[in-house]
Coordinates of C-alpha atoms in Angstrom, one line a residue:
M16 CA -44.1 19.6 -10.7
D17 CA -46.3 22.5 -9.5
I18 CA -46.7 26.1 -10.6
P19 CA -44.4 27.9 -8.1
T20 CA -41.6 25.4 -8.8
L21 CA -41.6 25.8 -12.5
R22 CA -42.6 29.5 -12.5
D23 CA -39.7 30.5 -10.2
A24 CA -37.2 27.9 -11.6
D25 CA -33.8 29.2 -12.8
P26 CA -32.7 27.0 -15.7
N27 CA -29.6 29.2 -16.1
R28 CA -28.0 27.3 -13.2
L29 CA -28.2 24.1 -15.3
F30 CA -26.6 26.0 -18.2
T31 CA -23.9 27.1 -15.8
A32 CA -23.4 23.5 -14.7
A33 CA -23.3 22.3 -18.4
D34 CA -20.6 24.9 -19.1
A35 CA -18.6 23.7 -16.1
Y36 CA -18.8 20.1 -17.2
A37 CA -17.8 21.1 -20.7
S38 CA -14.7 22.9 -19.3
L39 CA -13.9 19.9 -17.1
A40 CA -14.1 17.5 -20.0
A41 CA -11.9 19.8 -22.1
A42 CA -9.3 20.0 -19.3
F43 CA -9.5 16.3 -18.7
S44 CA -8.9 15.7 -22.4
G45 CA -5.7 17.7 -22.1
H46 CA -4.6 15.6 -19.1
A47 CA -5.4 12.4 -21.0
D48 CA -3.4 13.6 -24.0
T49 CA -0.4 14.4 -21.7
W50 CA -0.5 10.9 -20.2
R51 CA -0.9 9.3 -23.6
D52 CA 1.9 11.2 -25.2
G53 CA 4.2 11.8 -22.3
V54 CA 4.0 8.5 -20.5
D55 CA 2.3 5.7 -22.4
G56 CA 3.6 6.7 -25.8
R57 CA 7.1 7.4 -24.6
V58 CA 7.4 3.9 -23.0
R59 CA 6.0 2.2 -26.1
N60 CA 8.5 4.0 -28.3
S61 CA 11.5 3.8 -26.0
G62 CA 12.8 0.5 -27.3
W63 CA 12.4 -1.3 -24.0
R64 CA 11.8 -5.0 -24.6
G65 CA 11.2 -8.1 -22.5
T66 CA 8.7 -9.5 -20.0
A67 CA 8.9 -6.6 -17.7
A68 CA 8.4 -4.2 -20.6
D69 CA 5.3 -6.1 -21.8
S70 CA 3.8 -6.0 -18.4
A71 CA 4.5 -2.3 -18.0
Q72 CA 3.0 -1.5 -21.4
Q73 CA -0.1 -3.5 -20.7
S74 CA -0.6 -1.7 -17.4
L75 CA 0.0 1.7 -19.0
A76 CA -2.5 0.8 -21.9
R77 CA -5.2 -0.1 -19.3
T78 CA -4.7 3.3 -17.7
T79 CA -4.9 5.0 -21.1
G80 CA -8.1 3.2 -21.8
K81 CA -9.6 4.2 -18.5
L82 CA -8.7 7.8 -19.1
T83 CA -10.2 7.7 -22.6
A84 CA -13.4 6.2 -21.3
A85 CA -13.6 8.7 -18.4
H86 CA -13.2 11.6 -20.9
L87 CA -16.1 10.2 -23.1
E88 CA -18.3 10.0 -20.0
L89 CA -17.5 13.6 -19.0
A90 CA -18.0 14.9 -22.5
R91 CA -21.6 13.5 -22.6
I92 CA -22.7 15.1 -19.3
A93 CA -22.7 18.7 -20.6
P94 CA -25.1 18.0 -23.5
V95 CA -27.5 16.2 -21.2
L96 CA -27.6 19.2 -18.8
R97 CA -27.9 21.7 -21.6
E98 CA -30.8 19.9 -23.3
G99 CA -32.6 19.5 -20.0
A100 CA -32.1 23.2 -19.3
E101 CA -33.5 24.2 -22.7
A102 CA -36.6 21.9 -22.2
F103 CA -37.2 23.5 -18.7
L104 CA -36.7 27.0 -20.2
L105 CA -39.3 26.3 -22.9
A106 CA -41.8 24.8 -20.4
R107 CA -41.3 27.8 -18.1
S108 CA -41.9 30.2 -21.0
K109 CA -45.2 28.4 -21.8
L110 CA -46.3 28.5 -18.2
R111 CA -45.5 32.2 -17.7
A112 CA -47.3 33.1 -21.0
A113 CA -50.4 31.3 -19.8
L114 CA -50.2 32.9 -16.4
A115 CA -49.8 36.4 -18.0
D116 CA -52.9 35.7 -20.2
A117 CA -54.8 34.6 -17.1
D118 CA -53.9 37.7 -15.2
A119 CA -54.8 39.9 -18.2
G120 CA -58.2 38.2 -18.5
G121 CA -59.1 38.6 -14.8
F122 CA -58.6 34.9 -13.9
T123 CA -57.1 33.7 -10.7
V124 CA -54.7 30.7 -10.8
S125 CA -54.0 28.7 -7.7
D126 CA -50.7 27.0 -7.1
D127 CA -52.2 23.6 -7.9
G128 CA -53.5 24.8 -11.3
G129 CA -57.1 25.6 -10.4
I130 CA -58.7 28.4 -12.4
S131 CA -61.4 30.8 -11.0
W132 CA -62.9 34.1 -12.1
P133 CA -65.5 36.5 -10.8
P134 CA -69.2 36.0 -11.8
P135 CA -70.4 38.0 -14.8
N136 CA -71.9 41.3 -14.2
A137 CA -75.4 42.3 -15.5
A138 CA -74.1 43.7 -18.8
E139 CA -72.1 40.5 -19.5
R140 CA -75.1 38.3 -18.7
H141 CA -77.2 40.0 -21.3
D142 CA -74.5 40.4 -23.9
P143 CA -74.6 37.6 -26.5
D144 CA -71.1 38.5 -27.6
A145 CA -69.6 38.4 -24.1
P146 CA -66.6 36.0 -24.0
D147 CA -67.2 32.4 -22.8
R148 CA -65.3 32.5 -19.5
S149 CA -65.7 28.8 -18.9
R150 CA -64.2 27.9 -22.2
Q151 CA -61.3 30.4 -21.7
G152 CA -60.7 29.0 -18.2
T153 CA -60.6 25.5 -19.6
E154 CA -58.1 26.5 -22.3
L155 CA -55.9 28.2 -19.7
R156 CA -56.0 25.2 -17.4
D157 CA -55.0 22.9 -20.3
R158 CA -52.1 25.2 -21.3
I159 CA -50.8 25.3 -17.7
A160 CA -51.2 21.5 -17.4
D161 CA -49.3 20.9 -20.6
A162 CA -46.4 23.2 -19.4
L163 CA -46.2 21.4 -16.1
S164 CA -46.3 18.0 -17.8
E165 CA -43.5 18.9 -20.2
A166 CA -41.3 20.2 -17.3
A167 CA -42.0 17.1 -15.2
H168 CA -41.1 14.8 -18.1
A169 CA -37.9 16.7 -18.9
D170 CA -37.0 16.5 -15.2
Q171 CA -37.6 12.8 -15.1
V172 CA -35.6 12.1 -18.3
T173 CA -32.7 14.3 -17.4
A174 CA -32.5 12.8 -13.9
Q175 CA -32.5 9.3 -15.4
R176 CA -29.7 10.2 -17.8
L177 CA -27.6 11.7 -15.1
R178 CA -28.2 8.8 -12.8
Q179 CA -26.5 6.5 -15.4
Y180 CA -23.3 8.5 -15.1
T181 CA -23.6 8.4 -11.3
N182 CA -24.0 4.6 -11.4
D183 CA -21.1 4.3 -13.8
A184 CA -18.9 6.3 -11.4
R185 CA -20.0 4.1 -8.5
T186 CA -19.5 0.8 -10.3
G187 CA -16.5 1.7 -12.4
A188 CA -18.3 1.1 -15.7
G189 CA -17.4 4.6 -16.7
L190 CA -13.8 3.6 -16.8
D191 CA -14.4 0.6 -19.1
P192 CA -13.2 1.3 -22.7
G193 CA -15.6 -1.3 -24.1
T194 CA -18.6 0.2 -22.5
A195 CA -17.5 3.7 -23.6
A196 CA -17.0 2.6 -27.2
M197 CA -20.4 0.9 -27.3
R198 CA -22.2 4.0 -25.9
L199 CA -20.2 6.2 -28.3
N200 CA -21.3 4.1 -31.3
S201 CA -24.9 4.4 -30.1
A202 CA -24.6 8.2 -29.8
V203 CA -23.2 8.5 -33.3
L204 CA -26.0 6.3 -34.7
D205 CA -28.5 8.5 -32.9
A206 CA -27.0 11.6 -34.4
L207 CA -27.2 10.2 -37.9
N208 CA -30.8 9.1 -37.5
P209 CA -32.9 12.1 -36.9
F210 CA -36.0 10.1 -35.9
G211 CA -34.3 7.4 -33.7
G212 CA -32.3 7.1 -30.6
D213 CA -32.9 8.7 -27.2
E214 CA -35.8 11.0 -26.9
D215 CA -35.1 14.7 -27.8
L216 CA -36.6 16.7 -25.0
V217 CA -36.7 19.9 -26.9
R218 CA -38.3 18.2 -30.0
A219 CA -40.8 16.7 -27.6
G220 CA -41.8 20.2 -26.6
M221 CA -42.5 21.3 -30.2
P222 CA -46.0 22.6 -30.8
G223 CA -48.4 19.9 -32.2
K224 CA -49.2 19.6 -35.9
D225 CA -52.5 21.5 -35.3
A226 CA -50.9 24.3 -33.3
P227 CA -51.5 27.8 -34.7
P228 CA -48.6 29.6 -36.5
T229 CA -48.5 32.2 -33.7
E230 CA -47.7 29.4 -31.2
V231 CA -45.0 27.9 -33.5
N232 CA -43.4 31.3 -33.9
A233 CA -43.4 32.0 -30.1
W234 CA -41.9 28.5 -29.4
W235 CA -39.1 29.0 -31.9
K236 CA -38.2 32.5 -30.6
S237 CA -38.0 31.1 -27.0
L238 CA -35.1 28.8 -28.0
P239 CA -31.4 29.8 -27.7
P240 CA -29.7 30.3 -31.1
D241 CA -27.5 27.2 -30.8
E242 CA -30.5 25.1 -30.0
Q243 CA -32.3 26.5 -33.1
Q244 CA -29.4 25.4 -35.2
R245 CA -29.3 22.0 -33.7
L246 CA -32.9 21.4 -34.5
I247 CA -32.6 22.7 -38.0
Q248 CA -29.8 20.3 -38.7
K249 CA -31.6 17.4 -37.1
Y250 CA -35.2 18.0 -38.2
P251 CA -35.2 20.1 -41.4
A252 CA -38.3 18.5 -42.9
E253 CA -40.4 19.1 -39.8
L254 CA -39.2 22.7 -39.3
G255 CA -38.9 24.0 -42.9
N256 CA -42.6 23.5 -43.7
R257 CA -44.0 24.7 -40.4
D258 CA -46.2 27.8 -40.9
G259 CA -45.1 30.5 -38.4
M260 CA -41.4 29.7 -38.5
P261 CA -39.2 32.7 -39.5
T262 CA -38.4 32.8 -43.2
P263 CA -34.5 32.5 -42.8
A264 CA -34.9 29.4 -40.6
R265 CA -37.4 27.9 -43.1
D266 CA -35.0 28.6 -45.9
Q267 CA -32.1 27.0 -44.2
A268 CA -34.0 23.9 -43.1
N269 CA -35.7 23.5 -46.5
R270 CA -32.4 23.7 -48.4
I271 CA -31.0 20.9 -46.2
N272 CA -34.2 18.8 -46.8
L273 CA -34.1 19.5 -50.5
D274 CA -30.6 18.0 -50.8
R275 CA -31.6 15.0 -48.7
M276 CA -34.7 14.4 -50.9
V277 CA -32.7 14.6 -54.1
A278 CA -30.1 12.2 -52.7
D279 CA -32.8 9.8 -51.6
L280 CA -34.7 9.8 -54.9
S281 CA -31.5 9.6 -56.9
S282 CA -30.5 6.4 -55.0
R283 CA -33.7 4.5 -55.8
Q284 CA -34.3 2.3 -58.8
D285 CA -38.1 1.9 -58.6
L286 CA -39.3 5.5 -59.1
S287 CA -42.8 6.0 -60.3
D288 CA -43.6 8.5 -63.0
W289 CA -44.5 11.1 -60.4
D290 CA -41.3 10.4 -58.4
K291 CA -39.3 11.0 -61.6
K292 CA -41.1 14.3 -62.1
K293 CA -40.5 15.3 -58.5
L294 CA -36.8 14.4 -58.8
E295 CA -36.6 16.5 -62.0
G296 CA -38.3 19.4 -60.2
F297 CA -36.2 19.2 -57.1
K298 CA -33.0 19.2 -59.1
A299 CA -34.3 22.2 -61.1
I300 CA -35.0 24.1 -57.8
Q301 CA -31.5 23.3 -56.7
G302 CA -30.2 24.9 -59.9
R303 CA -32.5 27.9 -59.6
L304 CA -31.3 28.6 -56.0
R305 CA -27.7 28.3 -57.1
D306 CA -28.3 30.8 -60.0
D307 CA -30.1 33.2 -57.6
Q308 CA -27.3 33.1 -55.1
G309 CA -26.0 36.6 -54.4
K310 CA -28.6 38.3 -56.6
Q311 CA -31.2 40.9 -55.5
P312 CA -33.8 40.3 -54.3
P313 CA -32.6 37.3 -52.4
A314 CA -34.5 34.0 -52.9
Y315 CA -35.9 32.0 -49.9
L316 CA -37.0 28.4 -50.1
M317 CA -40.2 28.5 -48.0
V318 CA -41.7 25.1 -48.7
I319 CA -40.3 21.9 -50.1
G320 CA -41.8 18.4 -49.8
D321 CA -42.5 15.2 -51.6
Q322 CA -46.1 14.8 -50.7
G323 CA -48.4 14.0 -53.6
Q324 CA -47.2 15.6 -56.8
G325 CA -44.6 17.6 -54.7
R326 CA -44.6 20.8 -52.8
A327 CA -42.5 24.0 -53.2
A328 CA -42.6 27.7 -52.5
I329 CA -40.0 30.3 -53.4
A330 CA -40.0 33.9 -52.1
Y331 CA -38.1 36.8 -53.7
G332 CA -37.5 39.2 -50.8
N333 CA -38.0 38.3 -47.1
P334 CA -41.7 38.2 -46.2
D335 CA -40.8 38.7 -42.5
T336 CA -39.5 42.2 -43.1
A337 CA -41.2 43.4 -46.3
D338 CA -43.7 46.2 -46.4
D339 CA -45.7 44.4 -49.1
V340 CA -46.1 40.7 -49.5
V341 CA -47.8 38.8 -52.3
A342 CA -48.4 35.0 -52.4
Y343 CA -49.2 33.7 -55.9
V344 CA -51.0 30.3 -56.4
P345 CA -50.7 28.7 -59.8
G346 CA -53.3 26.4 -61.3
L347 CA -53.8 23.8 -64.0
N348 CA -50.9 21.5 -65.0
T349 CA -48.4 23.0 -62.5
E350 CA -45.6 20.7 -61.5
V351 CA -42.7 21.1 -59.1
K352 CA -40.4 21.9 -61.9
N353 CA -42.5 24.9 -62.8
M354 CA -41.5 26.4 -59.4
A355 CA -37.9 26.6 -60.7
G356 CA -39.0 28.0 -64.1
G357 CA -42.1 29.9 -65.2
D358 CA -43.7 30.3 -61.8
A359 CA -40.6 31.5 -60.1
N360 CA -40.1 34.0 -63.0
R361 CA -43.7 35.2 -62.4
A362 CA -43.0 35.8 -58.8
R363 CA -39.7 37.6 -59.6
D364 CA -41.4 39.7 -62.3
L365 CA -44.2 40.6 -59.9
W366 CA -41.6 41.7 -57.4
Q367 CA -40.0 43.9 -60.1
A368 CA -43.4 45.4 -61.0
A369 CA -44.2 46.3 -57.4
H370 CA -40.7 47.7 -56.8
D371 CA -40.8 49.8 -60.0
T372 CA -44.2 51.2 -58.9
D373 CA -42.9 52.3 -55.5
P374 CA -39.2 51.8 -54.8
S375 CA -39.6 53.3 -51.3
R376 CA -41.4 50.2 -50.2
S377 CA -39.8 46.7 -49.8
T378 CA -41.6 43.8 -51.4
A379 CA -41.6 40.0 -51.0
S380 CA -43.2 38.0 -53.9
I381 CA -43.9 34.3 -53.4
A382 CA -44.8 31.5 -55.8
W383 CA -46.6 28.9 -53.7
L384 CA -47.4 25.3 -54.7
G385 CA -48.8 23.7 -51.6
Y386 CA -51.3 21.4 -53.2
D387 CA -51.8 18.9 -56.2
T388 CA -53.1 20.9 -59.1
P389 CA -55.4 19.3 -61.7
Q390 CA -53.5 17.8 -64.6
V391 CA -55.5 18.2 -67.8
K392 CA -54.7 18.3 -71.6
G393 CA -56.1 21.4 -73.0
I394 CA -59.7 22.7 -72.7
S395 CA -62.1 19.9 -73.2
A396 CA -65.0 18.0 -71.6
D397 CA -62.4 15.8 -69.9
M398 CA -61.1 18.7 -67.8
F399 CA -64.5 19.1 -66.1
A400 CA -64.2 15.7 -64.4
V401 CA -60.6 16.4 -63.3
A402 CA -61.0 20.0 -62.1
G403 CA -63.4 19.4 -59.3
E404 CA -63.6 21.0 -55.9
D405 CA -61.6 18.6 -53.8
R406 CA -58.1 19.7 -54.7
A407 CA -59.0 23.4 -54.3
K408 CA -60.5 22.7 -50.9
Q409 CA -57.4 20.9 -49.8
G410 CA -55.2 23.5 -51.3
G411 CA -57.3 26.3 -49.7
E412 CA -56.8 24.9 -46.2
A413 CA -53.0 24.7 -46.8
Y414 CA -52.9 28.2 -48.3
Q415 CA -54.9 29.6 -45.4
G416 CA -52.3 28.2 -43.0
F417 CA -49.4 29.5 -45.1
L418 CA -50.8 33.1 -45.0
Q419 CA -51.5 32.9 -41.3
G420 CA -47.8 31.8 -40.9
L421 CA -46.7 34.9 -42.9
R422 CA -48.6 37.1 -40.5
A423 CA -47.2 35.3 -37.4
S424 CA -43.5 35.5 -38.6
H425 CA -43.6 39.1 -39.8
E426 CA -41.6 41.6 -37.8
G427 CA -42.8 45.1 -36.8
Q428 CA -45.8 46.7 -38.4
P429 CA -48.0 44.2 -40.3
A430 CA -47.3 43.9 -44.0
H431 CA -49.8 44.8 -46.8
L432 CA -50.6 41.2 -47.9
T433 CA -52.0 40.2 -51.3
A434 CA -53.4 36.8 -52.2
L435 CA -53.1 36.1 -55.9
G436 CA -54.5 33.2 -57.8
H437 CA -54.1 32.3 -61.4
S438 CA -56.3 29.8 -63.3
Y439 CA -57.5 26.9 -61.0
G440 CA -55.3 28.6 -58.4
S441 CA -57.9 31.5 -58.2
F442 CA -60.5 28.9 -57.2
T443 CA -58.1 27.6 -54.6
V444 CA -57.6 31.2 -53.2
G445 CA -61.4 31.6 -53.3
Q446 CA -61.9 28.4 -51.3
A447 CA -59.3 29.5 -48.7
A448 CA -61.0 32.9 -48.4
Q449 CA -64.3 31.3 -47.7
R450 CA -63.0 28.9 -45.0
P451 CA -63.9 29.6 -41.3
G452 CA -61.7 32.6 -40.3
G453 CA -60.9 33.5 -43.9
I454 CA -57.5 34.5 -45.0
P455 CA -55.4 37.4 -43.4
A456 CA -55.1 39.2 -46.7
D457 CA -55.7 42.9 -47.5
D458 CA -56.3 42.4 -51.2
I459 CA -57.2 39.4 -53.5
V460 CA -56.2 39.3 -57.1
L461 CA -57.8 36.8 -59.5
V462 CA -56.4 36.3 -63.0
G463 CA -57.6 33.8 -65.7
S464 CA -60.2 32.6 -63.2
P465 CA -62.8 29.9 -63.8
G466 CA -64.6 31.2 -60.7
T467 CA -64.0 31.2 -57.0
G468 CA -67.0 29.2 -55.7
A469 CA -68.5 32.6 -54.6
Q470 CA -71.4 34.5 -56.2
Q471 CA -70.2 37.9 -55.0
A472 CA -66.8 39.4 -54.3
G473 CA -68.0 40.4 -50.8
Q474 CA -68.0 36.7 -49.8
L475 CA -64.2 36.5 -50.0
G476 CA -63.8 38.3 -46.7
V477 CA -61.7 41.4 -47.7
G478 CA -64.5 43.6 -49.0
A479 CA -65.6 43.8 -52.6
G480 CA -63.5 46.9 -53.0
H481 CA -60.3 44.9 -52.4
V482 CA -61.0 42.1 -54.9
W483 CA -59.3 42.6 -58.3
V484 CA -59.9 40.6 -61.5
G485 CA -57.9 40.3 -64.7
A486 CA -59.7 38.4 -67.4
A487 CA -58.4 38.3 -71.0
E488 CA -61.2 38.1 -73.6
H489 CA -59.3 35.4 -75.5
D490 CA -58.6 33.3 -72.4
P491 CA -60.7 30.2 -72.6
V492 CA -60.4 29.4 -68.9
S493 CA -62.1 32.6 -68.0
H494 CA -65.0 31.6 -70.2
L495 CA -65.5 28.0 -68.9
P496 CA -69.2 27.1 -69.1
S497 CA -71.3 26.4 -66.1
H498 CA -72.2 22.8 -65.2
S499 CA -75.5 23.1 -66.9
E500 CA -73.9 24.7 -70.0
A501 CA -71.4 21.9 -70.1
K502 CA -74.3 19.4 -70.2
G503 CA -75.7 21.4 -73.1
I504 CA -72.4 21.3 -74.9
G505 CA -72.6 17.6 -74.7
I506 CA -76.1 17.8 -76.2
G507 CA -74.8 20.2 -78.8
A508 CA -72.1 17.7 -79.8
G509 CA -74.9 15.1 -80.1
I510 CA -76.9 17.2 -82.5
G511 CA -73.9 18.7 -84.2
G512 CA -74.7 16.7 -87.4
V513 CA -77.9 18.8 -87.6
L514 CA -76.7 22.2 -86.6
A515 CA -72.9 21.9 -87.2
G516 CA -70.2 21.9 -84.4
P517 CA -70.0 25.4 -82.9
L518 CA -73.6 26.2 -83.6
G519 CA -74.6 22.9 -82.0
A520 CA -72.5 23.6 -79.0
V521 CA -74.1 27.0 -78.5
A522 CA -77.6 25.6 -79.0
G523 CA -76.8 22.7 -76.7
G524 CA -75.5 25.1 -74.0
F525 CA -78.8 27.1 -74.2
I526 CA -80.8 23.8 -74.0
G527 CA -78.7 22.5 -71.1
D528 CA -79.0 25.8 -69.2
K529 CA -82.8 25.7 -69.5
I530 CA -82.9 22.1 -68.5
A531 CA -81.0 22.9 -65.3
G532 CA -83.2 25.9 -64.6
H533 CA -80.4 28.6 -65.0
D534 CA -80.4 31.6 -67.1
D535 CA -77.4 33.5 -65.8
P536 CA -75.0 34.2 -68.7
H537 CA -72.2 35.0 -66.3
E538 CA -72.2 31.7 -64.4
L539 CA -68.9 29.8 -64.9
W540 CA -67.9 26.3 -63.9
F541 CA -67.0 27.4 -60.3
G542 CA -69.6 30.1 -59.7
Q543 CA -70.1 33.6 -60.9
D544 CA -67.8 35.1 -63.5
P545 CA -65.4 37.3 -61.4
A546 CA -65.2 39.7 -64.4
S547 CA -68.9 40.3 -64.4
S548 CA -70.8 43.2 -62.8
E549 CA -72.8 40.7 -60.8
F550 CA -69.7 39.6 -59.0
G551 CA -68.8 43.1 -58.0
A552 CA -65.0 43.1 -58.0
H553 CA -62.7 45.6 -59.6
R554 CA -61.9 44.5 -63.2
F555 CA -58.5 45.8 -64.2
D556 CA -57.2 46.4 -67.7
V557 CA -55.5 43.4 -69.5
A558 CA -55.0 42.8 -73.2
D559 CA -57.3 40.5 -75.1
G560 CA -54.3 38.2 -75.5
P561 CA -53.5 35.9 -78.5
L562 CA -56.1 33.5 -79.8
G563 CA -56.1 30.1 -78.1
F564 CA -54.8 28.8 -74.8
E565 CA -51.7 30.9 -74.9
S566 CA -53.7 33.9 -73.7
H567 CA -54.3 32.0 -70.4
S568 CA -50.6 32.6 -69.5
D569 CA -50.3 36.1 -71.0
Y570 CA -51.0 38.1 -67.9
W571 CA -47.4 38.4 -66.9
N572 CA -46.2 39.3 -70.4
Q573 CA -48.0 42.6 -70.8
G574 CA -46.4 46.0 -70.1
D575 CA -43.4 46.2 -72.4
G576 CA -44.9 48.4 -75.1
R577 CA -47.8 46.0 -75.7
D578 CA -51.5 46.6 -75.3
G579 CA -52.8 46.0 -71.8
H580 CA -51.3 46.7 -68.4
S581 CA -51.9 43.5 -66.5
L582 CA -48.4 43.2 -64.9
R583 CA -48.3 46.9 -64.1
N584 CA -51.7 46.8 -62.6
M585 CA -50.9 43.8 -60.4
G586 CA -47.7 45.6 -59.3
L587 CA -49.8 48.6 -58.3
I588 CA -52.2 46.4 -56.2
V589 CA -49.4 44.6 -54.5
S590 CA -47.6 47.8 -53.5
G591 CA -50.8 49.3 -52.1
H592 CA -51.6 51.7 -54.9
G593 CA -55.0 50.3 -56.0
D594 CA -56.2 53.9 -56.6
R595 CA -53.9 54.1 -59.6
V596 CA -55.0 50.9 -61.3
S597 CA -56.4 51.2 -64.8
G598 CA -59.8 49.6 -65.1
Q599 CA -61.8 47.7 -67.7
E600 CA -65.5 47.3 -68.4
Y601 CA -67.3 44.4 -66.9
R602 CA -68.5 41.5 -69.1

């Protein structure tokens, strides 16, 4: 396979041939039915008896079997041609895209795949930011080679499959009912097993697991609608969770996969405790989606999976078409079942707050659980060991990819995108924002935050003026001590008999802070207090909240005649009206 052959190929001719074979198979089926009913059936039911009748009926039955086998052979040729054509079409699309990029970049591509470019001019030689032409050329060469390899492989497999039918016609095997039945059973088993059977040429052309969301989106849009539906039905788990896939397709695939996972877990007898929790959560999500059916805004299941503690994401409103999109990350103690309850309610309430703020703009509000959250019992010394950095770093990587996927699948003008983290989820958002490349958000909202891992808001990549913080005075998570203070609290507990409990803790915190060499009163467990002036974000108005841990979840409850405007302020930020947010003094 060379560049001119693939570049100038016309896969539509294969589609035309597939349609012709499909019509031929349908017509042949009619002829076979006419024979079966008009000849074979009439003789069998005529009442004719005797040796001659038996011989005639056996001869007629053999002919009926041959006709049936021939029909099955003909019926399988059209799908082979169609799948090959779709694989060629996809490979040609990849090749043409690479050639277009090469032309736009000033590269010359030879028919054998060689890449060349003019030498750099004087300005480019002295510009440290000039593009690396060698690296770009290597990437283009690899893309072209991959497209040619996919096309050559599809050509080889398609030819091999068609050769089988040619051999069957030559040897007469295509008229053998036993052979036809065996191959039909094999085809049925392949269809029931999404990961077995003959190689799926189009699936083989799927972008790799590390492919950027933009490549996934371009690949999907290059497929014909009927092929998209075939892949959704056959590979829902692989497609539903691919960042860059259009939201309606993700929703359709994930609903199929959700039903399959519930059926699988329900059929097993050896479920672990977490498997039981996931099954409970998946069933709850099924119920939530049924209850939301037909309501506004529509609900979309954007993520579902059984990895770790379970994965799920529900969107209210379509992120692909919305003017404003917010993706909310929950934190401590979140389980899959929460995505069908409180966290889904929060996403829905946030949608309502943004909509009420500016009904002229469309909104999509997402609750995203794409990582294993720390599971702790209350605020205690134990939580410090559990709530480390590893889970936030892993979640941050997944969240970064999810937001990149939202950008890739969005239609028209880019949406105003807000990243929102609550509790440990704010640390996860902070870790995502500090990864190489950052996150494609316009604003970041942190509520009930124990820190982000950053010392200043400007380190989160969206500009300090677009980082917003809500911190209730009675929220214990937003007052978590620093590592050194935590050591001091342990010392304070040890000397509590001398100074009494709370006083001992305070004294111990001071001692531990001095031992570690810190004297920043605004240092939290995961870095600078986001609500402090040192951090440099906007602190928006929230109520102090009730005493105790309940205040940690109070941010979505404010706004109905109560003190504080947390939910209203978040709605203003999400809808792009940060200039109207009511502020609060720094700590």
